[in-house]
Amino acid sequence: GFNDNLPGYPMVACDYVQCPEPYMGEQPGAPPDAKQPPQGPHGTGTSTPGYGWCPTDKSWPEDDKVMTNLGYKKLNAYTYGHGWFFWNFRTELEPKWDYIRSVEAGWLPKDAQMPSPLVRDACKSEDTGAFLCMAKPGATHAELVGGTTYACNAKGITIARCAGDEDERAAHATEIFNEFWQAK
């Protein structure tokens, strides 16, 4: 899967389901042979089909709420920004990437092109600064120093905690990142 070959990845192990038949009819190599171990080029790490089992996303604790929130925020970003976000029209495994099942689940509106207050206001809390940008849990000292150095050297932004040395900046990375994000 994506990033599986990078140090520290995958961050979370995938769920697995029995690989389904393709919805478009017979296709070479699909579903994967239940007698074969993982085969390429499906990924380099642990999230690859093998022995007839296919990886799927982990569910969120509040999947419906998370997916609805994410769907409307993506529509907002691309409707009021530039471009459009692409969902697959249909997939065998993942309702999260399946436009039809996302609409059926209520994660996306039935007509994504219709003006909607839910889409228009989906990013209101972010637009008004009602969020906190945080340092990644488990980030190395070097990563925190690199990130805070970037934020502290941004043109036109003054961040109080940037006056400290590397160790002090790393210790206050969340505050620095949040001030940087709010100023942008």
PDB file of C-alpha atoms in Angstrom:
ATOM      1  CA  GLY A   1       0.000   0.000   0.000  1.00  0.00           C
ATOM      2  CA  PHE A   2       0.879   3.676  -0.090  1.00  0.00           C
ATOM      3  CA  ASN A   3       3.951   4.505   2.036  1.00  0.00           C
ATOM      4  CA  ASP A   4       4.291   0.918   3.334  1.00  0.00           C
ATOM      5  CA  ASN A   5       7.959   0.871   2.404  1.00  0.00           C
ATOM      6  CA  LEU A   6       8.813   4.031   4.382  1.00  0.00           C
ATOM      7  CA  PRO A   7      10.283   3.824   7.900  1.00  0.00           C
ATOM      8  CA  GLY A   8       7.525   3.820  10.503  1.00  0.00           C
ATOM      9  CA  TYR A   9       4.779   2.809   8.057  1.00  0.00           C
ATOM     10  CA  PRO A  10       2.155   1.496   7.903  1.00  0.00           C
ATOM     11  CA  MET A  11       0.973   3.421  10.970  1.00  0.00           C
ATOM     12  CA  VAL A  12      -2.105   1.198  11.431  1.00  0.00           C
ATOM     13  CA  ALA A  13      -2.662  -2.331  10.190  1.00  0.00           C
ATOM     14  CA  CYS A  14      -5.447  -2.720   7.637  1.00  0.00           C
ATOM     15  CA  ASP A  15      -8.607  -4.700   8.154  1.00  0.00           C
ATOM     16  CA  TYR A  16      -8.989  -7.621   5.745  1.00  0.00           C
ATOM     17  CA  VAL A  17     -12.001  -9.089   3.950  1.00  0.00           C
ATOM     18  CA  GLN A  18     -12.311 -11.945   1.513  1.00  0.00           C
ATOM     19  CA  CYS A  19     -11.531 -10.494  -1.919  1.00  0.00           C
ATOM     20  CA  PRO A  20     -14.772 -10.085  -3.895  1.00  0.00           C
ATOM     21  CA  GLU A  21     -15.448 -10.792  -7.533  1.00  0.00           C
ATOM     22  CA  PRO A  22     -15.038  -7.655  -9.678  1.00  0.00           C
ATOM     23  CA  TYR A  23     -18.379  -5.884 -10.209  1.00  0.00           C
ATOM     24  CA  MET A  24     -17.494  -5.390 -13.911  1.00  0.00           C
ATOM     25  CA  GLY A  25     -17.324  -9.099 -14.625  1.00  0.00           C
ATOM     26  CA  GLU A  26     -14.335 -11.326 -15.249  1.00  0.00           C
ATOM     27  CA  GLN A  27     -10.932  -9.613 -15.066  1.00  0.00           C
ATOM     28  CA  PRO A  28      -7.497 -11.260 -15.207  1.00  0.00           C
ATOM     29  CA  GLY A  29      -6.078 -11.881 -11.737  1.00  0.00           C
ATOM     30  CA  ALA A  30      -9.219 -10.807  -9.912  1.00  0.00           C
ATOM     31  CA  PRO A  31     -10.008 -11.773  -7.323  1.00  0.00           C
ATOM     32  CA  PRO A  32      -6.510 -12.842  -6.198  1.00  0.00           C
ATOM     33  CA  ASP A  33      -5.935 -16.587  -5.994  1.00  0.00           C
ATOM     34  CA  ALA A  34      -6.797 -17.817  -2.499  1.00  0.00           C
ATOM     35  CA  LYS A  35      -3.858 -20.260  -2.668  1.00  0.00           C
ATOM     36  CA  GLN A  36      -1.230 -17.616  -3.469  1.00  0.00           C
ATOM     37  CA  PRO A  37       0.753 -15.465  -1.041  1.00  0.00           C
ATOM     38  CA  PRO A  38       0.885 -11.690  -1.580  1.00  0.00           C
ATOM     39  CA  GLN A  39       1.667 -10.832  -5.190  1.00  0.00           C
ATOM     40  CA  GLY A  40       2.952  -7.561  -6.664  1.00  0.00           C
ATOM     41  CA  PRO A  41       2.482  -4.861  -7.717  1.00  0.00           C
ATOM     42  CA  HIS A  42      -0.117  -4.276  -4.991  1.00  0.00           C
ATOM     43  CA  GLY A  43       2.234  -2.735  -2.439  1.00  0.00           C
ATOM     44  CA  THR A  44       5.475  -3.252  -0.657  1.00  0.00           C
ATOM     45  CA  GLY A  45       4.362  -3.705   2.936  1.00  0.00           C
ATOM     46  CA  THR A  46       1.692  -5.426   4.915  1.00  0.00           C
ATOM     47  CA  SER A  47      -1.337  -3.965   3.150  1.00  0.00           C
ATOM     48  CA  THR A  48      -1.427  -6.147   0.075  1.00  0.00           C
ATOM     49  CA  PRO A  49      -3.826  -8.912  -1.041  1.00  0.00           C
ATOM     50  CA  GLY A  50      -2.775 -12.444  -0.223  1.00  0.00           C
ATOM     51  CA  TYR A  51      -4.375 -15.865   0.100  1.00  0.00           C
ATOM     52  CA  GLY A  52      -7.679 -14.448  -1.184  1.00  0.00           C
ATOM     53  CA  TRP A  53      -7.892 -11.717   1.461  1.00  0.00           C
ATOM     54  CA  CYS A  54      -7.894  -8.005   0.523  1.00  0.00           C
ATOM     55  CA  PRO A  55      -6.948  -5.053   2.745  1.00  0.00           C
ATOM     56  CA  THR A  56      -9.547  -2.419   3.597  1.00  0.00           C
ATOM     57  CA  ASP A  57      -9.513   0.808   5.591  1.00  0.00           C
ATOM     58  CA  LYS A  58      -9.895   0.671   9.330  1.00  0.00           C
ATOM     59  CA  SER A  59     -13.211   1.994  10.562  1.00  0.00           C
ATOM     60  CA  TRP A  60     -13.263   5.186  12.620  1.00  0.00           C
ATOM     61  CA  PRO A  61     -14.978   5.055  16.024  1.00  0.00           C
ATOM     62  CA  GLU A  62     -17.700   7.368  14.638  1.00  0.00           C
ATOM     63  CA  ASP A  63     -17.404   6.389  10.966  1.00  0.00           C
ATOM     64  CA  ASP A  64     -20.648   7.989   9.747  1.00  0.00           C
ATOM     65  CA  LYS A  65     -19.889  11.306  11.454  1.00  0.00           C
ATOM     66  CA  VAL A  66     -16.259  11.332  10.276  1.00  0.00           C
ATOM     67  CA  MET A  67     -17.107  10.399   6.686  1.00  0.00           C
ATOM     68  CA  THR A  68     -19.955  12.930   6.441  1.00  0.00           C
ATOM     69  CA  ASN A  69     -17.729  15.663   7.849  1.00  0.00           C
ATOM     70  CA  LEU A  70     -14.867  14.716   5.518  1.00  0.00           C
ATOM     71  CA  GLY A  71     -17.134  14.426   2.461  1.00  0.00           C
ATOM     72  CA  TYR A  72     -18.712  17.844   2.952  1.00  0.00           C
ATOM     73  CA  LYS A  73     -15.337  19.465   3.687  1.00  0.00           C
ATOM     74  CA  LYS A  74     -13.868  18.021   0.472  1.00  0.00           C
ATOM     75  CA  LEU A  75     -16.842  19.257  -1.530  1.00  0.00           C
ATOM     76  CA  ASN A  76     -16.461  22.689   0.098  1.00  0.00           C
ATOM     77  CA  ALA A  77     -12.746  22.886  -0.628  1.00  0.00           C
ATOM     78  CA  TYR A  78     -13.149  22.033  -4.286  1.00  0.00           C
ATOM     79  CA  THR A  79     -16.429  23.854  -4.875  1.00  0.00           C
ATOM     80  CA  TYR A  80     -15.215  27.135  -3.420  1.00  0.00           C
ATOM     81  CA  GLY A  81     -11.550  26.591  -4.228  1.00  0.00           C
ATOM     82  CA  HIS A  82     -10.216  25.329  -7.508  1.00  0.00           C
ATOM     83  CA  GLY A  83     -10.933  21.968  -9.109  1.00  0.00           C
ATOM     84  CA  TRP A  84     -13.002  19.007  -8.050  1.00  0.00           C
ATOM     85  CA  PHE A  85     -12.412  15.958  -5.871  1.00  0.00           C
ATOM     86  CA  PHE A  86     -12.783  12.567  -7.533  1.00  0.00           C
ATOM     87  CA  TRP A  87     -14.476   9.607  -5.893  1.00  0.00           C
ATOM     88  CA  ASN A  88     -14.649   6.318  -7.751  1.00  0.00           C
ATOM     89  CA  PHE A  89     -18.178   5.841  -8.984  1.00  0.00           C
ATOM     90  CA  ARG A  90     -18.196   2.303  -7.645  1.00  0.00           C
ATOM     91  CA  THR A  91     -15.706   0.000  -5.888  1.00  0.00           C
ATOM     92  CA  GLU A  92     -15.837  -3.597  -4.750  1.00  0.00           C
ATOM     93  CA  LEU A  93     -14.325  -3.073  -1.289  1.00  0.00           C
ATOM     94  CA  GLU A  94     -14.388   0.440   0.052  1.00  0.00           C
ATOM     95  CA  PRO A  95     -17.611   2.381   0.596  1.00  0.00           C
ATOM     96  CA  LYS A  96     -15.376   5.331   1.571  1.00  0.00           C
ATOM     97  CA  TRP A  97     -14.159   5.555  -2.055  1.00  0.00           C
ATOM     98  CA  ASP A  98     -17.452   4.506  -3.641  1.00  0.00           C
ATOM     99  CA  TYR A  99     -19.581   7.497  -4.684  1.00  0.00           C
ATOM    100  CA  ILE A 100     -22.824   5.495  -4.882  1.00  0.00           C
ATOM    101  CA  ARG A 101     -22.425   3.921  -1.427  1.00  0.00           C
ATOM    102  CA  SER A 102     -21.217   7.250   0.052  1.00  0.00           C
ATOM    103  CA  VAL A 103     -24.434   8.906  -1.123  1.00  0.00           C
ATOM    104  CA  GLU A 104     -26.507   5.954   0.154  1.00  0.00           C
ATOM    105  CA  ALA A 105     -24.765   6.215   3.548  1.00  0.00           C
ATOM    106  CA  GLY A 106     -25.496   9.959   3.696  1.00  0.00           C
ATOM    107  CA  TRP A 107     -21.810  10.920   3.628  1.00  0.00           C
ATOM    108  CA  LEU A 108     -22.317  12.951   0.437  1.00  0.00           C
ATOM    109  CA  PRO A 109     -25.366  14.823  -0.854  1.00  0.00           C
ATOM    110  CA  LYS A 110     -27.389  13.165  -3.626  1.00  0.00           C
ATOM    111  CA  ASP A 111     -26.580  16.069  -5.956  1.00  0.00           C
ATOM    112  CA  ALA A 112     -23.048  17.244  -5.210  1.00  0.00           C
ATOM    113  CA  GLN A 113     -23.407  20.173  -7.635  1.00  0.00           C
ATOM    114  CA  MET A 114     -26.485  21.694  -5.962  1.00  0.00           C
ATOM    115  CA  PRO A 115     -25.665  24.704  -3.773  1.00  0.00           C
ATOM    116  CA  SER A 116     -26.038  23.595  -0.180  1.00  0.00           C
ATOM    117  CA  PRO A 117     -25.547  25.359   3.155  1.00  0.00           C
ATOM    118  CA  LEU A 118     -24.017  22.117   4.466  1.00  0.00           C
ATOM    119  CA  VAL A 119     -21.316  22.283   1.793  1.00  0.00           C
ATOM    120  CA  ARG A 120     -20.937  26.068   1.994  1.00  0.00           C
ATOM    121  CA  ASP A 121     -20.500  26.018   5.801  1.00  0.00           C
ATOM    122  CA  ALA A 122     -18.543  22.743   6.085  1.00  0.00           C
ATOM    123  CA  CYS A 123     -15.229  24.509   6.746  1.00  0.00           C
ATOM    124  CA  LYS A 124     -16.573  27.423   8.791  1.00  0.00           C
ATOM    125  CA  SER A 125     -14.827  26.326  12.004  1.00  0.00           C
ATOM    126  CA  GLU A 126     -11.482  26.057  10.201  1.00  0.00           C
ATOM    127  CA  ASP A 127     -12.028  29.349   8.379  1.00  0.00           C
ATOM    128  CA  THR A 128     -12.683  31.150  11.674  1.00  0.00           C
ATOM    129  CA  GLY A 129      -9.684  29.617  13.470  1.00  0.00           C
ATOM    130  CA  ALA A 130     -11.648  27.348  15.813  1.00  0.00           C
ATOM    131  CA  PHE A 131      -9.125  24.508  15.690  1.00  0.00           C
ATOM    132  CA  LEU A 132      -5.688  23.595  16.985  1.00  0.00           C
ATOM    133  CA  CYS A 133      -2.782  22.580  14.795  1.00  0.00           C
ATOM    134  CA  MET A 134      -0.701  20.044  16.727  1.00  0.00           C
ATOM    135  CA  ALA A 135       2.728  18.488  16.448  1.00  0.00           C
ATOM    136  CA  LYS A 136       2.551  14.850  15.330  1.00  0.00           C
ATOM    137  CA  PRO A 137       2.667  12.515  18.340  1.00  0.00           C
ATOM    138  CA  GLY A 138       5.886  10.513  18.279  1.00  0.00           C
ATOM    139  CA  ALA A 139       7.695  12.969  15.983  1.00  0.00           C
ATOM    140  CA  THR A 140      11.458  12.900  16.384  1.00  0.00           C
ATOM    141  CA  HIS A 141      13.394  15.845  17.781  1.00  0.00           C
ATOM    142  CA  ALA A 142      14.838  16.462  14.298  1.00  0.00           C
ATOM    143  CA  GLU A 143      11.340  16.512  12.746  1.00  0.00           C
ATOM    144  CA  LEU A 144      10.110  18.997  15.362  1.00  0.00           C
ATOM    145  CA  VAL A 145      13.170  21.204  14.881  1.00  0.00           C
ATOM    146  CA  GLY A 146      12.742  21.073  11.093  1.00  0.00           C
ATOM    147  CA  GLY A 147       9.045  21.950  11.287  1.00  0.00           C
ATOM    148  CA  THR A 148       9.490  24.743  13.797  1.00  0.00           C
ATOM    149  CA  THR A 149      12.420  26.166  11.835  1.00  0.00           C
ATOM    150  CA  TYR A 150      10.200  26.337   8.751  1.00  0.00           C
ATOM    151  CA  ALA A 151       7.375  28.029  10.696  1.00  0.00           C
ATOM    152  CA  CYS A 152       9.734  30.421  12.486  1.00  0.00           C
ATOM    153  CA  ASN A 153      11.383  31.524   9.228  1.00  0.00           C
ATOM    154  CA  ALA A 154       8.113  32.278   7.413  1.00  0.00           C
ATOM    155  CA  LYS A 155       8.082  35.767   5.969  1.00  0.00           C
ATOM    156  CA  GLY A 156       5.705  38.252   7.566  1.00  0.00           C
ATOM    157  CA  ILE A 157       4.897  36.108  10.612  1.00  0.00           C
ATOM    158  CA  THR A 158       6.222  36.704  14.128  1.00  0.00           C
ATOM    159  CA  ILE A 159       5.863  33.830  16.583  1.00  0.00           C
ATOM    160  CA  ALA A 160       6.891  34.476  20.187  1.00  0.00           C
ATOM    161  CA  ARG A 161       8.205  30.944  20.932  1.00  0.00           C
ATOM    162  CA  CYS A 162      10.575  31.138  17.959  1.00  0.00           C
ATOM    163  CA  ALA A 163      13.040  33.180  20.040  1.00  0.00           C
ATOM    164  CA  GLY A 164      14.178  30.045  21.913  1.00  0.00           C
ATOM    165  CA  ASP A 165      16.862  27.533  20.937  1.00  0.00           C
ATOM    166  CA  GLU A 166      16.128  24.281  19.040  1.00  0.00           C
ATOM    167  CA  ASP A 167      15.307  22.327  22.210  1.00  0.00           C
ATOM    168  CA  GLU A 168      12.887  24.990  23.434  1.00  0.00           C
ATOM    169  CA  ARG A 169      11.241  25.235  20.012  1.00  0.00           C
ATOM    170  CA  ALA A 170      10.860  21.437  19.843  1.00  0.00           C
ATOM    171  CA  ALA A 171       9.290  21.433  23.325  1.00  0.00           C
ATOM    172  CA  HIS A 172       6.756  24.076  22.208  1.00  0.00           C
ATOM    173  CA  ALA A 173       6.210  22.795  18.659  1.00  0.00           C
ATOM    174  CA  THR A 174       2.422  22.581  18.967  1.00  0.00           C
ATOM    175  CA  GLU A 175       2.190  26.233  20.033  1.00  0.00           C
ATOM    176  CA  ILE A 176       4.503  27.293  17.197  1.00  0.00           C
ATOM    177  CA  PHE A 177       2.638  25.253  14.577  1.00  0.00           C
ATOM    178  CA  ASN A 178      -0.710  26.576  15.777  1.00  0.00           C
ATOM    179  CA  GLU A 179       0.426  30.229  15.695  1.00  0.00           C
ATOM    180  CA  PHE A 180       1.925  29.660  12.243  1.00  0.00           C
ATOM    181  CA  TRP A 181      -1.285  28.054  10.929  1.00  0.00           C
ATOM    182  CA  GLN A 182      -3.506  30.764  12.427  1.00  0.00           C
ATOM    183  CA  ALA A 183      -1.316  33.492  10.865  1.00  0.00           C
ATOM    184  CA  LYS A 184      -1.450  31.922   7.395  1.00  0.00           C
TER     185      LYS A 184
END
